[in-house]
Amino acid sequence: SGPNPYGMLVTRTCPSSLRFNTQADRCDYAQNVQCFDPQI
């Protein structure tokens, strides 16, 4: 989750085995995502 290009907060939900990849704008494998908090 986070602000979109228009400054609005957007929440994304992915299956538990995936993380949201902000660069690709989709759910992706954890090794492909730069995540600062592994609990997110």
CSV table of C-alpha atoms in Angstrom, one decimal:
chain,number,residue,atom,x,y,z
A,1,SER,CA,0.0,0.0,0.0
A,2,GLY,CA,1.0,3.6,-0.5
A,3,PRO,CA,0.2,6.7,-2.4
A,4,ASN,CA,-0.4,6.3,-6.1
A,5,PRO,CA,0.9,8.9,-8.7
A,6,TYR,CA,-2.1,11.1,-7.8
A,7,GLY,CA,-1.3,11.2,-4.1
A,8,MET,CA,-4.2,8.9,-3.1
A,9,LEU,CA,-3.6,6.0,-0.7
A,10,VAL,CA,-4.0,2.6,-2.4
A,11,THR,CA,-4.1,-0.8,-0.7
A,12,ARG,CA,-3.0,-3.8,-2.7
A,13,THR,CA,-3.7,-7.4,-1.6
A,14,CYS,CA,-1.6,-10.4,-2.7
A,15,PRO,CA,-1.7,-14.1,-1.9
A,16,SER,CA,0.3,-14.9,1.2
A,17,SER,CA,3.1,-16.4,-0.9
A,18,LEU,CA,3.6,-13.2,-2.9
A,19,ARG,CA,4.5,-9.5,-2.2
A,20,PHE,CA,3.3,-6.5,-4.1
A,21,ASN,CA,6.0,-5.2,-6.5
A,22,THR,CA,5.6,-1.4,-6.8
A,23,GLN,CA,8.0,-1.3,-9.8
A,24,ALA,CA,6.0,-3.9,-11.7
A,25,ASP,CA,2.6,-2.8,-10.2
A,26,ARG,CA,1.6,-6.4,-9.5
A,27,CYS,CA,2.0,-9.3,-7.1
A,28,ASP,CA,5.4,-10.9,-7.4
A,29,TYR,CA,7.8,-13.4,-5.7
A,30,ALA,CA,9.5,-12.0,-2.6
A,31,GLN,CA,13.0,-12.3,-4.1
A,32,ASN,CA,11.9,-9.8,-6.9
A,33,VAL,CA,10.5,-7.2,-4.5
A,34,GLN,CA,12.5,-4.7,-2.4
A,35,CYS,CA,10.6,-4.8,0.9
A,36,PHE,CA,11.7,-2.8,3.9
A,37,ASP,CA,9.5,-4.8,6.4
A,38,PRO,CA,9.2,-8.5,5.8
A,39,GLN,CA,6.0,-8.6,7.9
A,40,ILE,CA,4.1,-6.5,5.3
